[in-house]
Coordinates of C-alpha atoms in Angstrom, one line a residue:
M1 CA 28.2 4.4 0.7
T2 CA 25.4 6.2 2.5
M3 CA 25.0 9.7 3.8
A4 CA 25.4 8.2 7.3
D5 CA 29.0 7.5 6.4
G6 CA 29.8 11.2 6.7
L7 CA 29.7 12.2 3.0
N8 CA 27.7 15.3 2.1
P9 CA 25.1 15.0 -0.6
G10 CA 27.3 16.5 -3.3
A11 CA 30.3 14.3 -2.5
L12 CA 28.1 11.2 -2.3
A13 CA 26.5 11.9 -5.7
A14 CA 29.8 12.7 -7.4
A15 CA 31.4 9.5 -6.0
E16 CA 28.5 7.4 -7.4
G17 CA 27.8 9.1 -10.7
G18 CA 25.8 12.1 -9.7
D19 CA 26.6 15.8 -9.8
A20 CA 28.2 18.1 -7.3
A21 CA 24.9 19.7 -6.6
G22 CA 23.8 16.5 -4.9
R23 CA 21.5 15.3 -7.6
P24 CA 21.9 11.5 -7.9
A25 CA 22.6 9.5 -11.0
V26 CA 19.4 8.0 -12.2
A27 CA 18.6 4.4 -13.2
P28 CA 15.5 3.5 -15.1
E29 CA 12.4 2.4 -13.3
P30 CA 12.1 -1.4 -13.0
G31 CA 10.0 -3.0 -15.7
L32 CA 10.8 -0.3 -18.2
E33 CA 13.3 -1.1 -20.9
R34 CA 15.8 1.5 -21.9
G35 CA 14.6 3.4 -25.0
T36 CA 11.0 2.7 -24.2
T37 CA 8.5 5.3 -23.0
P38 CA 6.0 4.2 -20.3
T39 CA 2.3 5.1 -20.6
D40 CA 0.7 7.4 -18.1
Q41 CA -1.2 4.3 -16.8
A42 CA 2.1 2.5 -16.2
I43 CA 3.6 5.4 -14.3
Y44 CA 0.4 5.7 -12.2
Q45 CA 0.3 1.9 -11.5
R46 CA 4.0 1.9 -10.4
L47 CA 3.4 4.7 -7.9
V48 CA 0.3 3.1 -6.5
S49 CA 2.1 -0.2 -6.2
A50 CA 4.9 1.5 -4.2
I51 CA 2.3 2.9 -1.9
M52 CA 0.4 -0.3 -1.5
D53 CA 3.7 -2.2 -0.8
Q54 CA 4.5 0.5 1.8
R55 CA 7.7 1.5 0.1
L56 CA 6.4 5.1 -0.2
A57 CA 5.6 6.4 3.2
P58 CA 2.9 9.1 4.0
N59 CA 4.2 12.6 3.5
T60 CA 6.9 11.5 1.1
K61 CA 7.9 14.4 -1.3
L62 CA 7.2 13.5 -4.9
A63 CA 9.5 15.8 -6.9
E64 CA 8.3 16.1 -10.5
D65 CA 11.9 16.3 -11.9
H66 CA 13.0 13.2 -9.9
L67 CA 10.0 11.2 -11.0
A68 CA 10.5 12.3 -14.6
Q69 CA 14.1 11.0 -14.5
V70 CA 13.0 7.7 -12.9
F71 CA 10.5 7.0 -15.6
G72 CA 12.4 8.6 -18.5
V73 CA 9.7 11.1 -19.4
S74 CA 9.1 14.9 -19.2
R75 CA 7.7 16.6 -16.2
T76 CA 4.6 17.4 -18.2
R77 CA 3.9 13.7 -18.3
I78 CA 4.2 13.4 -14.5
R79 CA 1.8 16.2 -13.6
P80 CA -1.4 14.5 -14.8
V81 CA -0.4 11.3 -13.0
L82 CA 0.0 13.2 -9.7
A83 CA -3.2 15.0 -10.3
R84 CA -5.0 11.7 -10.8
L85 CA -3.5 10.4 -7.5
A86 CA -4.6 13.6 -5.8
G87 CA -8.1 13.1 -7.0
E88 CA -8.0 9.7 -5.3
R89 CA -6.7 11.2 -2.1
I90 CA -3.5 9.2 -2.3
V91 CA -1.4 12.3 -3.0
T92 CA -1.7 15.9 -1.8
L93 CA -0.9 18.8 -4.1
T94 CA 0.1 22.1 -2.5
P95 CA 0.7 25.3 -4.5
N96 CA 4.4 26.3 -4.6
R97 CA 5.2 23.2 -2.5
G98 CA 4.5 20.4 -4.9
A99 CA 3.2 16.9 -4.3
R100 CA 3.5 14.5 -1.3
V101 CA 2.1 11.1 -0.5
A102 CA -1.0 11.8 1.5
L103 CA -0.8 11.6 5.3
P104 CA -4.4 10.7 6.5
G105 CA -5.6 12.1 9.8
E106 CA -7.8 10.2 12.2
R107 CA -11.1 11.4 10.7
E108 CA -10.1 10.3 7.2
A109 CA -8.8 7.0 8.5
R110 CA -12.1 6.2 10.2
E111 CA -14.0 7.2 7.1
V112 CA -11.8 4.8 5.0
F113 CA -12.7 1.9 7.2
E114 CA -16.4 2.9 7.4
T115 CA -16.5 3.0 3.6
R116 CA -14.9 -0.5 3.3
R117 CA -17.4 -1.9 5.8
L118 CA -20.2 -0.5 3.6
I119 CA -19.0 -1.9 0.2
E120 CA -16.7 -4.8 0.9
P121 CA -19.4 -7.2 2.3
R122 CA -21.5 -6.5 -0.8
L123 CA -18.6 -7.3 -3.1
L124 CA -17.9 -10.4 -1.1
A125 CA -21.5 -11.6 -1.5
L126 CA -21.3 -11.0 -5.2
F127 CA -18.1 -13.0 -5.4
V128 CA -19.7 -15.9 -3.6
Q129 CA -22.4 -16.0 -6.2
R130 CA -19.9 -15.8 -9.1
Q131 CA -17.2 -17.9 -7.7
T132 CA -15.4 -20.6 -9.8
P133 CA -12.7 -23.0 -8.8
A134 CA -10.1 -20.8 -10.6
R135 CA -11.2 -17.7 -8.8
V136 CA -11.1 -19.4 -5.4
A137 CA -7.7 -20.8 -6.2
E138 CA -6.6 -17.2 -7.0
L139 CA -7.6 -16.1 -3.5
A140 CA -5.9 -19.1 -1.9
A141 CA -2.7 -18.2 -3.9
C142 CA -2.8 -14.7 -2.3
I143 CA -2.8 -16.2 1.2
D144 CA -0.1 -18.8 0.4
G145 CA 2.0 -16.1 -1.2
E146 CA 1.7 -13.8 1.8
E147 CA 2.6 -16.5 4.3
A148 CA 5.6 -17.6 2.2
A149 CA 6.8 -14.0 1.9
R150 CA 6.4 -13.5 5.7
R151 CA 8.4 -16.6 6.4
A152 CA 11.1 -15.3 4.1
G153 CA 11.1 -11.9 5.7
D154 CA 9.9 -10.2 2.5
R155 CA 7.7 -7.5 3.9
H156 CA 6.8 -5.8 0.7
R157 CA 5.7 -8.9 -1.1
A158 CA 3.7 -10.0 2.0
I159 CA 1.9 -6.7 1.9
R160 CA 1.2 -6.9 -1.8
C161 CA -0.2 -10.4 -1.5
S162 CA -2.4 -9.3 1.4
G163 CA -3.9 -6.4 -0.5
D164 CA -4.3 -8.5 -3.6
F165 CA -6.7 -10.8 -1.6
H166 CA -9.2 -8.0 -1.3
L167 CA -8.6 -6.7 -4.9
V168 CA -9.2 -10.2 -6.3
L169 CA -12.5 -10.3 -4.5
A170 CA -13.5 -7.0 -6.0
R171 CA -12.3 -7.8 -9.5
H172 CA -14.4 -11.0 -9.8
A173 CA -17.5 -9.6 -8.0
G174 CA -18.7 -8.1 -11.3
H175 CA -19.4 -4.7 -9.9
E176 CA -17.1 -2.2 -11.7
T177 CA -18.1 0.9 -9.7
L178 CA -17.7 -0.6 -6.2
G179 CA -14.6 -2.4 -7.4
R180 CA -13.0 0.8 -8.5
I181 CA -13.9 2.5 -5.1
L182 CA -12.4 -0.4 -3.2
Q183 CA -9.1 -0.2 -5.1
E184 CA -8.8 3.4 -4.0
M185 CA -9.7 2.4 -0.4
V186 CA -7.1 -0.4 -0.3
S187 CA -4.4 2.1 -1.3
R188 CA -5.6 4.6 1.3
T189 CA -5.7 1.8 3.9
S190 CA -2.0 1.2 3.3
L191 CA -1.3 4.9 4.0
V192 CA -3.4 4.7 7.2
L193 CA -1.6 1.6 8.4
M194 CA 1.8 3.1 7.7
A195 CA 0.9 6.3 9.6
W196 CA -1.0 4.8 12.5
G197 CA -0.7 1.1 12.5
P198 CA 1.4 -1.4 14.5
L199 CA 5.2 -0.7 14.5
A200 CA 6.5 -4.2 14.0
S201 CA 7.2 -5.3 10.4
V202 CA 6.7 -8.6 8.7
G203 CA 9.6 -10.9 9.6
D204 CA 10.9 -8.7 12.4
A205 CA 12.3 -11.1 15.0
A206 CA 11.9 -8.3 17.6
A207 CA 8.1 -8.1 17.1
P208 CA 6.3 -9.1 20.3
A209 CA 4.7 -12.5 20.1
E210 CA 1.6 -11.3 21.8
V211 CA 0.6 -9.0 18.9
A212 CA -2.9 -10.1 17.9
P213 CA -3.4 -11.8 14.6
A214 CA -5.7 -8.9 13.7
A215 CA -2.7 -6.6 13.3
H216 CA -2.8 -6.6 9.5
A217 CA -2.5 -4.1 6.7
P218 CA -4.1 -3.3 4.3
G219 CA -5.9 -6.7 4.2
C220 CA -4.4 -9.2 6.6
H221 CA -0.8 -8.1 7.2
C222 CA 0.4 -10.3 10.0
H223 CA 3.1 -8.6 11.9
A224 CA 3.8 -11.1 14.6
P225 CA 6.3 -13.9 13.9
G226 CA 4.6 -17.1 13.1
C227 CA 1.2 -15.4 12.8
H228 CA -1.1 -16.9 10.1
C229 CA -3.7 -15.1 8.1
Q230 CA -6.6 -16.7 10.0
A231 CA -9.0 -13.9 8.9
H232 CA -8.4 -14.5 5.2
R233 CA -8.5 -18.3 5.6
A234 CA -11.8 -18.1 7.5
L235 CA -13.2 -15.9 4.7
L236 CA -12.0 -18.4 2.1
D237 CA -13.6 -21.3 4.0
A238 CA -17.0 -19.4 4.0
I239 CA -16.6 -18.6 0.3
R240 CA -16.0 -22.3 -0.5
L241 CA -19.2 -23.2 1.5
R242 CA -21.1 -20.5 -0.5
D243 CA -22.2 -19.0 2.8
A244 CA -22.5 -15.3 1.9
G245 CA -23.9 -14.4 5.3
M246 CA -21.0 -15.9 7.2
A247 CA -18.5 -14.4 4.8
Q248 CA -20.0 -10.9 5.3
R249 CA -19.9 -11.2 9.1
L250 CA -16.3 -12.3 8.9
M251 CA -15.4 -9.4 6.7
H252 CA -17.0 -6.9 9.1
E253 CA -15.1 -8.5 12.0
H254 CA -11.9 -8.5 10.0
L255 CA -12.1 -4.8 9.1
D256 CA -13.1 -3.9 12.7
Q257 CA -10.0 -5.8 14.0
I258 CA -7.7 -3.9 11.6
E259 CA -9.1 -0.5 12.6
A260 CA -8.7 -1.5 16.3
T261 CA -4.9 -1.6 15.8
L262 CA -4.7 2.1 14.9
D263 CA -2.9 4.3 17.4
F264 CA -3.5 8.0 16.7
R265 CA -1.1 9.1 19.5
A266 CA 1.8 8.3 17.2
T267 CA 3.7 11.1 15.5
A268 CA 5.8 11.2 12.4
A269 CA 9.6 11.5 12.6
D270 CA 11.7 14.1 10.8
A271 CA 12.3 13.6 7.1
H272 CA 15.2 11.6 5.9
P273 CA 16.2 10.1 2.5
L274 CA 14.4 7.0 1.5
A275 CA 16.6 4.6 -0.4
G276 CA 15.6 1.8 -2.7
V277 CA 12.0 2.8 -3.4
F278 CA 12.4 1.7 -6.9
K279 CA 14.7 -1.3 -6.7
D280 CA 16.7 -0.7 -9.9
A281 CA 17.5 2.9 -9.1
S282 CA 21.0 3.3 -7.8
H283 CA 19.9 6.1 -5.5
S284 CA 16.9 7.4 -3.6
L285 CA 15.1 9.8 -5.9
I286 CA 12.4 10.7 -3.3
D287 CA 12.8 12.3 0.1
S288 CA 10.7 10.6 2.8
P289 CA 9.9 11.0 6.5
A290 CA 9.3 7.2 6.6
V291 CA 6.7 7.8 9.3
L292 CA 8.6 6.3 12.2
H293 CA 6.4 6.4 15.2
K294 CA 7.1 7.7 18.7
R295 CA 4.7 6.0 20.9
A296 CA 3.7 7.6 24.2
G297 CA 5.7 6.0 27.0
A298 CA 7.8 4.0 24.6

């Protein structure tokens, strides 16, 4: 059943285990066994993962009581996690209105890519110096995983593998400070691409074949059917050759190409319930606008 079937929220909730006020029955968050209490870090990481996988859209309302039910903790445990996310500009906190997933504007989006162009080539050069066969294989696995997920139409897994390519580079570069900054930038890039990036999704047969291979998010998210992650593969080739200069040039080009896909003429659609954010939950626990774009002239 869905709300589109004509049931009001209260009737839907009552029919599937909720209450008459419309509050849904709650299933535990995936990866958390019943009777166990997640750490604050685990809650934080699950929320970040949902954003990086583009399962939580910009401007999604993050109600403390709903999140507390999902994770089986008190609201007082949720608040510091949301505060931490707000400090990283991934969530916005508004007095008397609560928390929402951040909706970056054009200026912020440009700053995110400028920051990545400043730090990511340096991390890449450090990775080249410190590379081992195992670390290179880890990068290759990210590319292979993304391509396999795209062929299977698994959009969220493709996005995760793509972002992981950049995070693996940072993790093995040996620069903790820049690596931590990049992790935040990759999450914010996901928000930017959800809000202002290409409309077509991974595995969407209706996606136009002429979409450039540069249309990726947050790392190399190919949206056109049959598109391959040429940017990441070219980077991997340069790394294997231990050519740091070439790798840095390719990274600059890669980030420039992603930024070039942004369209700030897009507008967000009205809010509607977002189902299945947490796969094991039997109902949506978070209201989301899902950032469906209305292109000029579309």
